[in-house]
JSON list of C-alpha atoms in Angstrom, two decimals:
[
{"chain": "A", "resi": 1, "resn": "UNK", "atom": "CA", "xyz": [-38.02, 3.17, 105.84]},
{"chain": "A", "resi": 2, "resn": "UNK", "atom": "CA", "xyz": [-37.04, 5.45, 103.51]},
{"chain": "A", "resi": 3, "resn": "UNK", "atom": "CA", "xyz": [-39.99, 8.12, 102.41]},
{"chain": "A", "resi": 4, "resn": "UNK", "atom": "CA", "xyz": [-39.31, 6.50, 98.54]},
{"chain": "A", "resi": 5, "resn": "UNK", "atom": "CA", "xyz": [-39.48, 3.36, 99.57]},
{"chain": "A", "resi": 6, "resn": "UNK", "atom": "CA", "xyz": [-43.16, 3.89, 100.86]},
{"chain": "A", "resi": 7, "resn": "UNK", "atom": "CA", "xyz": [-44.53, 5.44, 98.31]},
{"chain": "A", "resi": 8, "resn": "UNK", "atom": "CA", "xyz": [-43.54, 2.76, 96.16]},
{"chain": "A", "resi": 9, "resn": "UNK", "atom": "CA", "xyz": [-44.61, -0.04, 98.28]},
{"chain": "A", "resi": 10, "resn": "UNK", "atom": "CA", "xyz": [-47.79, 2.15, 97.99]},
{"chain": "A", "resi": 11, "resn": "UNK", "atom": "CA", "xyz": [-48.36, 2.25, 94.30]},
{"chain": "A", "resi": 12, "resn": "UNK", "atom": "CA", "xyz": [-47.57, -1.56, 94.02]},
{"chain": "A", "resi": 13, "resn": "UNK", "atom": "CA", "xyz": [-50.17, -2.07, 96.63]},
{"chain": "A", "resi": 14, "resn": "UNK", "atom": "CA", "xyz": [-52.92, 0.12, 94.80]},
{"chain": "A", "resi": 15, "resn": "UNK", "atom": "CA", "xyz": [-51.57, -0.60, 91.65]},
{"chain": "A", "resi": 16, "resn": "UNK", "atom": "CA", "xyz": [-52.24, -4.95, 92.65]},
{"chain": "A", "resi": 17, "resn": "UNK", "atom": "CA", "xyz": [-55.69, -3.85, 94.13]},
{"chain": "A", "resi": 18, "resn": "UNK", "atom": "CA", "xyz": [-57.00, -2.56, 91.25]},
{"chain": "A", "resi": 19, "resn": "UNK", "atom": "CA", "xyz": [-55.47, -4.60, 88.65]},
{"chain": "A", "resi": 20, "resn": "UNK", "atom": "CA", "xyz": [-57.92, -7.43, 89.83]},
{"chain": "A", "resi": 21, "resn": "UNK", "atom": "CA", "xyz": [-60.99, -5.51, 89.84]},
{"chain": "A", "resi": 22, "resn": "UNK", "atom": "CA", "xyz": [-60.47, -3.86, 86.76]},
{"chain": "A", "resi": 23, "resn": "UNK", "atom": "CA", "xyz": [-59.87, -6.09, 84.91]},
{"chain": "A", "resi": 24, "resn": "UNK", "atom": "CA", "xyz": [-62.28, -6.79, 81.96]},
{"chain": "A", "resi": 25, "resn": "UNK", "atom": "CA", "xyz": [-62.49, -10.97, 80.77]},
{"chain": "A", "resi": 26, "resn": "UNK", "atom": "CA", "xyz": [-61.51, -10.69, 76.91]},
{"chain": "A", "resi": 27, "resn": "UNK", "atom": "CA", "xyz": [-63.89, -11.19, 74.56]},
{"chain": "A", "resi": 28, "resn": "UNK", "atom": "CA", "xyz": [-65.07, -14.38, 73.24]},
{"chain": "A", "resi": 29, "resn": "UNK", "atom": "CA", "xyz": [-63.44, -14.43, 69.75]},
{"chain": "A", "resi": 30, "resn": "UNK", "atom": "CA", "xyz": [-66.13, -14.93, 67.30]},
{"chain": "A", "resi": 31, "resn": "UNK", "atom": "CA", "xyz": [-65.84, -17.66, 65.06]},
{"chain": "A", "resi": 32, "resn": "UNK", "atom": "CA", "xyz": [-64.26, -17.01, 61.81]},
{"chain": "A", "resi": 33, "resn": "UNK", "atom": "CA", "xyz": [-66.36, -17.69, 58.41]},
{"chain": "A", "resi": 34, "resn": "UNK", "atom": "CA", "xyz": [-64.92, -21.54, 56.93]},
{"chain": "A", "resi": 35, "resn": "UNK", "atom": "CA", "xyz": [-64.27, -20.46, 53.44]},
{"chain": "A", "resi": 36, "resn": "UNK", "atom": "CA", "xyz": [-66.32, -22.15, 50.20]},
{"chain": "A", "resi": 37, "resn": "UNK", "atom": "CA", "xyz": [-63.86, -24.63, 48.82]},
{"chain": "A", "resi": 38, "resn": "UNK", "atom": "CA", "xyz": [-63.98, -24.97, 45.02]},
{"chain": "A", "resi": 39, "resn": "UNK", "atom": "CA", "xyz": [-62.53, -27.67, 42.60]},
{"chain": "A", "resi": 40, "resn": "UNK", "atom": "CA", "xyz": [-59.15, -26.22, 40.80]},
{"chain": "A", "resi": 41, "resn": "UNK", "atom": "CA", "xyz": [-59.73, -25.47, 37.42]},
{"chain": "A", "resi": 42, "resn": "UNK", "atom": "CA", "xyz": [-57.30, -28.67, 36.12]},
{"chain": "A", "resi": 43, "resn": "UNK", "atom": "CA", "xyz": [-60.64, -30.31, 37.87]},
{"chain": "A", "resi": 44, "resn": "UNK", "atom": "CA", "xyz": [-63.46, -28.45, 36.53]},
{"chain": "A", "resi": 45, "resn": "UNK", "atom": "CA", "xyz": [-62.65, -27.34, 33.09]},
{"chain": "A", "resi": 46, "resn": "UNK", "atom": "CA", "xyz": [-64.14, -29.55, 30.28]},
{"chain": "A", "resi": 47, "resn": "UNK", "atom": "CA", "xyz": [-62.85, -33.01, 29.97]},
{"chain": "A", "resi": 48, "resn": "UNK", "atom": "CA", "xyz": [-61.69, -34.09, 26.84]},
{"chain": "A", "resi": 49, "resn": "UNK", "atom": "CA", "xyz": [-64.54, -36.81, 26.37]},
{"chain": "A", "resi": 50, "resn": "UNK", "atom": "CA", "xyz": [-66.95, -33.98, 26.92]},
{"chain": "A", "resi": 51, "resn": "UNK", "atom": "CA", "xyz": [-65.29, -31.78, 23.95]},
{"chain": "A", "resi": 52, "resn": "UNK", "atom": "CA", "xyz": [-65.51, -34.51, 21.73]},
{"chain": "A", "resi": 53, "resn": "UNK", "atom": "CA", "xyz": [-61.71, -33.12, 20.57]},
{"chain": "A", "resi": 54, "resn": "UNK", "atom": "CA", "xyz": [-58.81, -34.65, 20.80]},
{"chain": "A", "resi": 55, "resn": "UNK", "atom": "CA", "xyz": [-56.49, -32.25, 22.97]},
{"chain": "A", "resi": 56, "resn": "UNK", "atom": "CA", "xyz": [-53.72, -30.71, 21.17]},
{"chain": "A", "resi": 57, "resn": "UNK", "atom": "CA", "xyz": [-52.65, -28.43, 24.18]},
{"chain": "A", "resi": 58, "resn": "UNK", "atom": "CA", "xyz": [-53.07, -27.01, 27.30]},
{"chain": "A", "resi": 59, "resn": "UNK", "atom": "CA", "xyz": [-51.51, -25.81, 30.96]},
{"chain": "A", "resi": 60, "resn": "UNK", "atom": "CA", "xyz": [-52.78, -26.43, 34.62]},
{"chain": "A", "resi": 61, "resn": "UNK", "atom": "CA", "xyz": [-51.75, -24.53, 37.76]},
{"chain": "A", "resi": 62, "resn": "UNK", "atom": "CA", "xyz": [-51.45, -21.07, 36.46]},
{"chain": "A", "resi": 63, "resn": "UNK", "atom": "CA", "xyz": [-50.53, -18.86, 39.15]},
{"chain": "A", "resi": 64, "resn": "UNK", "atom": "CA", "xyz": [-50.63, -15.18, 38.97]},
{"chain": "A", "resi": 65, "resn": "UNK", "atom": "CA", "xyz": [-47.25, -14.49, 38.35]},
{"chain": "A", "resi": 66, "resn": "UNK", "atom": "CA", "xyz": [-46.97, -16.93, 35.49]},
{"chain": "A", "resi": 67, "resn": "UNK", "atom": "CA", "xyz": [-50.11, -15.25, 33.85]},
{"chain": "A", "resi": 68, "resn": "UNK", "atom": "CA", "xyz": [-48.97, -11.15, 34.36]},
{"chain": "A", "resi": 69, "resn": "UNK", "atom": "CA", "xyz": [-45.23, -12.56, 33.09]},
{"chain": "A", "resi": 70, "resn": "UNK", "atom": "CA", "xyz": [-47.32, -13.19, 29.38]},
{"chain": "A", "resi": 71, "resn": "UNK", "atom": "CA", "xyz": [-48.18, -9.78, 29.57]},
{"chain": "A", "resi": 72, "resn": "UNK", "atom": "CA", "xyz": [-47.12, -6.12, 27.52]},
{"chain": "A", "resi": 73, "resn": "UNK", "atom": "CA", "xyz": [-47.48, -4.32, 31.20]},
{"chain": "A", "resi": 74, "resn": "UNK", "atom": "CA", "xyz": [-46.17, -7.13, 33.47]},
{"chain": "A", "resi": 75, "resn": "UNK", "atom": "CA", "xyz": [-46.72, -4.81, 36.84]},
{"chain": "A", "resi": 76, "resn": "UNK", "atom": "CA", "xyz": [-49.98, -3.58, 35.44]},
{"chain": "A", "resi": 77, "resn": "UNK", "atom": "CA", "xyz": [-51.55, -7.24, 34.81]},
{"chain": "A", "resi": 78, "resn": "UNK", "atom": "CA", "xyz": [-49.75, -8.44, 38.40]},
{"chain": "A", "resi": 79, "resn": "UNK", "atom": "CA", "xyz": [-51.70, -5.45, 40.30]},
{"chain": "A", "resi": 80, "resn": "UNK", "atom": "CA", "xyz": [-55.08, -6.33, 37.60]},
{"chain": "A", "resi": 81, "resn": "UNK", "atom": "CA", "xyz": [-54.90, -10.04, 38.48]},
{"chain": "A", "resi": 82, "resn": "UNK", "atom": "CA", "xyz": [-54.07, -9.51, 42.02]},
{"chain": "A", "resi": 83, "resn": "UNK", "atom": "CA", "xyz": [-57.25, -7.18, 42.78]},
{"chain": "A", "resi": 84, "resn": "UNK", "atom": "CA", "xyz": [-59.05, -10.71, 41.11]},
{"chain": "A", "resi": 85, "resn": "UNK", "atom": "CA", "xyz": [-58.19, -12.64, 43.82]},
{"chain": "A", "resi": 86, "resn": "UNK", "atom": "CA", "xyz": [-56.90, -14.92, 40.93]},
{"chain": "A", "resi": 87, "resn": "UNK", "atom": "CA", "xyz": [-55.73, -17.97, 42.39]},
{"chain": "A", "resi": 88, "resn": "UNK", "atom": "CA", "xyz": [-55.65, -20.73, 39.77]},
{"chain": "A", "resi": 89, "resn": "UNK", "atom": "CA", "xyz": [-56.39, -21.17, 35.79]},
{"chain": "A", "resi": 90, "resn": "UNK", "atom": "CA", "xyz": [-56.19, -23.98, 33.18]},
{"chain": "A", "resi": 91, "resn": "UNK", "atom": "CA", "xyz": [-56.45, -23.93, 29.67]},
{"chain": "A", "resi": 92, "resn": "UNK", "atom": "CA", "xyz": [-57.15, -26.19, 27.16]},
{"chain": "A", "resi": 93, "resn": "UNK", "atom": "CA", "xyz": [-56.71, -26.64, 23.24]},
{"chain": "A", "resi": 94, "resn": "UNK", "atom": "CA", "xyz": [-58.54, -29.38, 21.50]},
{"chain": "A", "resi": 95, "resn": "UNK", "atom": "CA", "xyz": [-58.78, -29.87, 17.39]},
{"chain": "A", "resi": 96, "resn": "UNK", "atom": "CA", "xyz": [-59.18, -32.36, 14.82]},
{"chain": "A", "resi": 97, "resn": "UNK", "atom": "CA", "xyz": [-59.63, -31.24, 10.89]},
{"chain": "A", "resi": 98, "resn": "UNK", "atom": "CA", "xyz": [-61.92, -28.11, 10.36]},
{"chain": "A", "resi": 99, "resn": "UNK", "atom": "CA", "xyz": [-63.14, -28.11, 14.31]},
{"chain": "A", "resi": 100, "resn": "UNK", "atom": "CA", "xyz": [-61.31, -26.69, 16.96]},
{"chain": "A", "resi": 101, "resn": "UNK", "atom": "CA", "xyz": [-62.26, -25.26, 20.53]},
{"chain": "A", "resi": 102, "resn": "UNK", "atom": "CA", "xyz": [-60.15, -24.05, 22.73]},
{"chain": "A", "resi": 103, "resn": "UNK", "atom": "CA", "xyz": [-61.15, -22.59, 26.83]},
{"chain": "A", "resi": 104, "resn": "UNK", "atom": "CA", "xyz": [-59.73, -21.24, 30.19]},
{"chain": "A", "resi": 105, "resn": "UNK", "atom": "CA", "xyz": [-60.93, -21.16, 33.23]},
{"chain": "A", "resi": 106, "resn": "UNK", "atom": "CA", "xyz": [-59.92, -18.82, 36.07]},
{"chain": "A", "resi": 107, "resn": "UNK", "atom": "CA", "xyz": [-61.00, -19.52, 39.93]},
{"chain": "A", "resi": 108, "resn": "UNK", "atom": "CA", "xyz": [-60.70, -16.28, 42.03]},
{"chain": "A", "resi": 109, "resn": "UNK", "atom": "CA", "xyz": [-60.66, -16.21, 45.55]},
{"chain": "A", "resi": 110, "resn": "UNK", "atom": "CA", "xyz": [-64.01, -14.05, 45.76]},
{"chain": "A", "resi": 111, "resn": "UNK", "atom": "CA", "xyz": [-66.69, -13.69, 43.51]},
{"chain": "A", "resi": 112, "resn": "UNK", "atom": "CA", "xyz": [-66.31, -9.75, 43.10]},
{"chain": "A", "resi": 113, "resn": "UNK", "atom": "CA", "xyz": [-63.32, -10.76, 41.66]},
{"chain": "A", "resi": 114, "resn": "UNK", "atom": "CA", "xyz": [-65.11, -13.02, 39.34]},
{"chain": "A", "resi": 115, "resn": "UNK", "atom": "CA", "xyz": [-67.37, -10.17, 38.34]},
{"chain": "A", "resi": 116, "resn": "UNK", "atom": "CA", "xyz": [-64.84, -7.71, 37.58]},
{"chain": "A", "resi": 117, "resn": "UNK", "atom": "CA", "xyz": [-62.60, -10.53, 35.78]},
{"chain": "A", "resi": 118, "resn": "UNK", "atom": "CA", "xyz": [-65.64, -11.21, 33.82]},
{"chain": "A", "resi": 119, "resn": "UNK", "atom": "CA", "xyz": [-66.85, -7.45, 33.03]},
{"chain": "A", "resi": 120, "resn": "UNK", "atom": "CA", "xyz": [-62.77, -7.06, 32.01]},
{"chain": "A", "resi": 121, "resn": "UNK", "atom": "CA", "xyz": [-62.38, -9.60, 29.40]},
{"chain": "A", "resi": 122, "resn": "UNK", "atom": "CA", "xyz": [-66.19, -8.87, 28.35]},
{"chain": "A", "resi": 123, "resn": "UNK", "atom": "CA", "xyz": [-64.91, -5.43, 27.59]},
{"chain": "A", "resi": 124, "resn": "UNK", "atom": "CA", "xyz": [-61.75, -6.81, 25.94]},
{"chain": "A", "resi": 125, "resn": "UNK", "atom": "CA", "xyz": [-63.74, -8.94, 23.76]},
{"chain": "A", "resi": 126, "resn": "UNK", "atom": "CA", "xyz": [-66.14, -6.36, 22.99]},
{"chain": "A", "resi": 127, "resn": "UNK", "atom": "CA", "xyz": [-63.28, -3.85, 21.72]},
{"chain": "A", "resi": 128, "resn": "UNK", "atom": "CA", "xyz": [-61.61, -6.47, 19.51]},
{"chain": "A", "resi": 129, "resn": "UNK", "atom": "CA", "xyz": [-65.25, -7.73, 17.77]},
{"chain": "A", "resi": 130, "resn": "UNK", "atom": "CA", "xyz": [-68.71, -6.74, 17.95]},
{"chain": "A", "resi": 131, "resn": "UNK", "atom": "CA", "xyz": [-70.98, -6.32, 20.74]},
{"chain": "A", "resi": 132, "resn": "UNK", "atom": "CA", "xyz": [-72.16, -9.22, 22.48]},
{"chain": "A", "resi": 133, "resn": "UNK", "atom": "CA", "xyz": [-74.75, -10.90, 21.59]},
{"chain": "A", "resi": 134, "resn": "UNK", "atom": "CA", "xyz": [-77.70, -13.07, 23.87]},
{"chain": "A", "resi": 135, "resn": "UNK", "atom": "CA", "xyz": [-76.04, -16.53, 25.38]},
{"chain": "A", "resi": 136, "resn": "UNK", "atom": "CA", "xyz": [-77.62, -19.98, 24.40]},
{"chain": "A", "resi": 137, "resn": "UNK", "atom": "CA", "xyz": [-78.81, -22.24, 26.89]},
{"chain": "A", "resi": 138, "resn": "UNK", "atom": "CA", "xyz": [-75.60, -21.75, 28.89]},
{"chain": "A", "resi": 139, "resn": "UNK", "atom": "CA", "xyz": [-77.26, -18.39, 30.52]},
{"chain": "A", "resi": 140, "resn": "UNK", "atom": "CA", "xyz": [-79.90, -20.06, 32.31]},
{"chain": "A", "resi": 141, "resn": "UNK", "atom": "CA", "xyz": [-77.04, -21.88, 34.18]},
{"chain": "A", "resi": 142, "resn": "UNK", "atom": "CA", "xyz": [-74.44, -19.13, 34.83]},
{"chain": "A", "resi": 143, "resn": "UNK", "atom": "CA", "xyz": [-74.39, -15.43, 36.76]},
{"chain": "A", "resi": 144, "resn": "UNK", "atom": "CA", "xyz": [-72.80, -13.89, 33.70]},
{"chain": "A", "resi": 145, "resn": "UNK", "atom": "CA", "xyz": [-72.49, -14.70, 29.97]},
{"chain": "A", "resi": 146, "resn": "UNK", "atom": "CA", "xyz": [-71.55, -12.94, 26.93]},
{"chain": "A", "resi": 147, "resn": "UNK", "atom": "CA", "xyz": [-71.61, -14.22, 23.70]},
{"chain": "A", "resi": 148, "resn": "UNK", "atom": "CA", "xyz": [-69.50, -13.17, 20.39]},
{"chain": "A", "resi": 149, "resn": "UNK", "atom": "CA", "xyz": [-70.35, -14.18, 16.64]},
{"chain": "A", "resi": 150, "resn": "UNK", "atom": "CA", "xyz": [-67.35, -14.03, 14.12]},
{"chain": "A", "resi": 151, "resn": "UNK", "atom": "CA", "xyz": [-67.06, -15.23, 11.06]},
{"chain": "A", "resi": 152, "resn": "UNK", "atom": "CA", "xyz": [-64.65, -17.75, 12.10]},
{"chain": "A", "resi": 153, "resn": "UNK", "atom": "CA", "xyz": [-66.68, -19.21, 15.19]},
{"chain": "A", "resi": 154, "resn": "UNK", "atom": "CA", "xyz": [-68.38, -18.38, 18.72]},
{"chain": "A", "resi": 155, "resn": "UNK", "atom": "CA", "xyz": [-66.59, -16.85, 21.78]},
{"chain": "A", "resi": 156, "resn": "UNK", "atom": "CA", "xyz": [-69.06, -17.67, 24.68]},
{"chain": "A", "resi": 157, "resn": "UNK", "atom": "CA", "xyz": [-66.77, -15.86, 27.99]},
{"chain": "A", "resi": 158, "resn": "UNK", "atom": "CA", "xyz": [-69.52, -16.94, 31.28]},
{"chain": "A", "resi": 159, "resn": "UNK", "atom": "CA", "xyz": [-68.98, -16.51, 35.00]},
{"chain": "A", "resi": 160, "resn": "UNK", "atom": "CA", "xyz": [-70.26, -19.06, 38.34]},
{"chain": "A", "resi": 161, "resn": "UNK", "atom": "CA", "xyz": [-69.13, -17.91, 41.53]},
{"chain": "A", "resi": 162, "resn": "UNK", "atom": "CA", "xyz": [-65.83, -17.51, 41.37]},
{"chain": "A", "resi": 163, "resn": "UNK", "atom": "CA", "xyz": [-65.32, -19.16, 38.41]},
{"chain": "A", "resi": 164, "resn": "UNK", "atom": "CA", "xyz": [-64.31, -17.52, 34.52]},
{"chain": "A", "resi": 165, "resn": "UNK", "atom": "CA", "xyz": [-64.10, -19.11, 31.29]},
{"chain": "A", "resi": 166, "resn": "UNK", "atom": "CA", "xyz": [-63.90, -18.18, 28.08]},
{"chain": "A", "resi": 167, "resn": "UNK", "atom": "CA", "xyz": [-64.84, -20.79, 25.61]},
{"chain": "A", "resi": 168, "resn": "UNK", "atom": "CA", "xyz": [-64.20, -20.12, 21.51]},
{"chain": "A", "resi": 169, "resn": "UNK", "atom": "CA", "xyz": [-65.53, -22.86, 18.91]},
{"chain": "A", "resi": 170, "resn": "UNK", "atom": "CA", "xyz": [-65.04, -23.04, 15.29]},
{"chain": "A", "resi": 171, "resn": "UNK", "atom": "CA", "xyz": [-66.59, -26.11, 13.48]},
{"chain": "A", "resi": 172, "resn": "UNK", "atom": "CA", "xyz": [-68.43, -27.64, 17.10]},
{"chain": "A", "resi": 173, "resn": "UNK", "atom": "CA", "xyz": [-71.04, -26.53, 19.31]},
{"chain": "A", "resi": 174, "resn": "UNK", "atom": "CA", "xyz": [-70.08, -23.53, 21.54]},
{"chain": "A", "resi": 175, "resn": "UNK", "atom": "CA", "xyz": [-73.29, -23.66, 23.09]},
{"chain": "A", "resi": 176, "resn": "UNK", "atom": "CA", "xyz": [-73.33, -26.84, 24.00]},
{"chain": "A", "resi": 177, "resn": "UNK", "atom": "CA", "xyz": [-69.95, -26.95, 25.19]},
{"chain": "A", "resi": 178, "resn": "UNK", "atom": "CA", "xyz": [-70.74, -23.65, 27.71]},
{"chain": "A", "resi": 179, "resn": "UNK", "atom": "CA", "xyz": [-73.67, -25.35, 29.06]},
{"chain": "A", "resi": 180, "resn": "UNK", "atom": "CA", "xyz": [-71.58, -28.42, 29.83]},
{"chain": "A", "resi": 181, "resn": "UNK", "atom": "CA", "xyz": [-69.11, -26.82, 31.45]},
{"chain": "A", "resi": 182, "resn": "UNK", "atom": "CA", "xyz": [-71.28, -24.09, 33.29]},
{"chain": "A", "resi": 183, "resn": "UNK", "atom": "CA", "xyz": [-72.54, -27.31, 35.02]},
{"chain": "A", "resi": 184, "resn": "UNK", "atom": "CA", "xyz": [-69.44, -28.47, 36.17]},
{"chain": "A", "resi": 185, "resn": "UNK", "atom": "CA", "xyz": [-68.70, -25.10, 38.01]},
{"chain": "A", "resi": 186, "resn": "UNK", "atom": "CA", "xyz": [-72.44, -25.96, 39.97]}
]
């Protein structure tokens, strides 16, 4: 035998030795967290029955791209909506004579998403019109509401979870209609 041939009939030797002792078991993988599931907004938004409107408009399944495309700053609205966790929105449009309401609602894939969604378009609003004002009787069933006065109707813009809408009334009962659809998102 040839002095190479040893030595390497030595290391495989140590080398199978130790690989058994040595060893470690792996670890137990821990059970990953089921994730809340939570109706799509074409589910939860406000039914037209509820509005008391007939609907005159609306879109379903609103994906993230479609929403930054309708945008000034495409990329910027695409990186906004992504850091959301957006996932889904519906909107709706219902009139008839002097009353009109129209709402969307945007699910996000965590609820710090829905928070910062919510403290964005808050801001929005806020720029555009007055300061906020206290919600109605929606507040007492939502994490976050804001509620805007104009002299052509009420912006109510509330947050559950992961949910955002923004409701705007002229002519019916924005109030109403928040509460109503605050528990829907419950």
């Amino acid at each position: 035998m040839t002095p190479r041939f040893v030595a390497l009939a030595v290391v495989l030797l140590v080398s199978a030795c130790q690989g058994a002792a040595g060893a470690r078991p792996s670890p137990t993988p821990s059970p990953r967290p089921v994730p809340a599931t939570a109706r799509p907004p074409v589910d939860a938004i406000l039914a037209d029955a509820q509005v008391g409107l007939p609907r005159t408009g609306g879109l379903d399944h609103i994906g993230v791209l479609e929403a930054a495309h309708t945008q000034l700053n495409q990329a910027a609205a695409l990186d906004l909506y992504r850091s959301w966790g957006w996932v889904d929105q519906a909107t709706r449009v219902w009139a008839l004579g002097s009353q009109d309401s129209e709402e969307w609602l945007l699910l996000t894939v965590r609820q710090d998403g829905a928070r910062r969604a919510f403290t964005f378009y808050s801001d929005q609003r806020a720029a555009a019109t007055a300061q906020a004002g206290p919600c109605g009787a929606a507040a007492t069933a939502l994490d976050e509401c804001a509620e805007w006065q104009t002299e052509s109707g009420t912006t109510i813009l509330g947050r559950r979870g992961p949910f955002v809408f923004q409701l705007t009334a002229r002519g019916a009962d924005a109030d109403r209609l928040a509460l109503l659809q605050a528990q829907k998102l419950t």
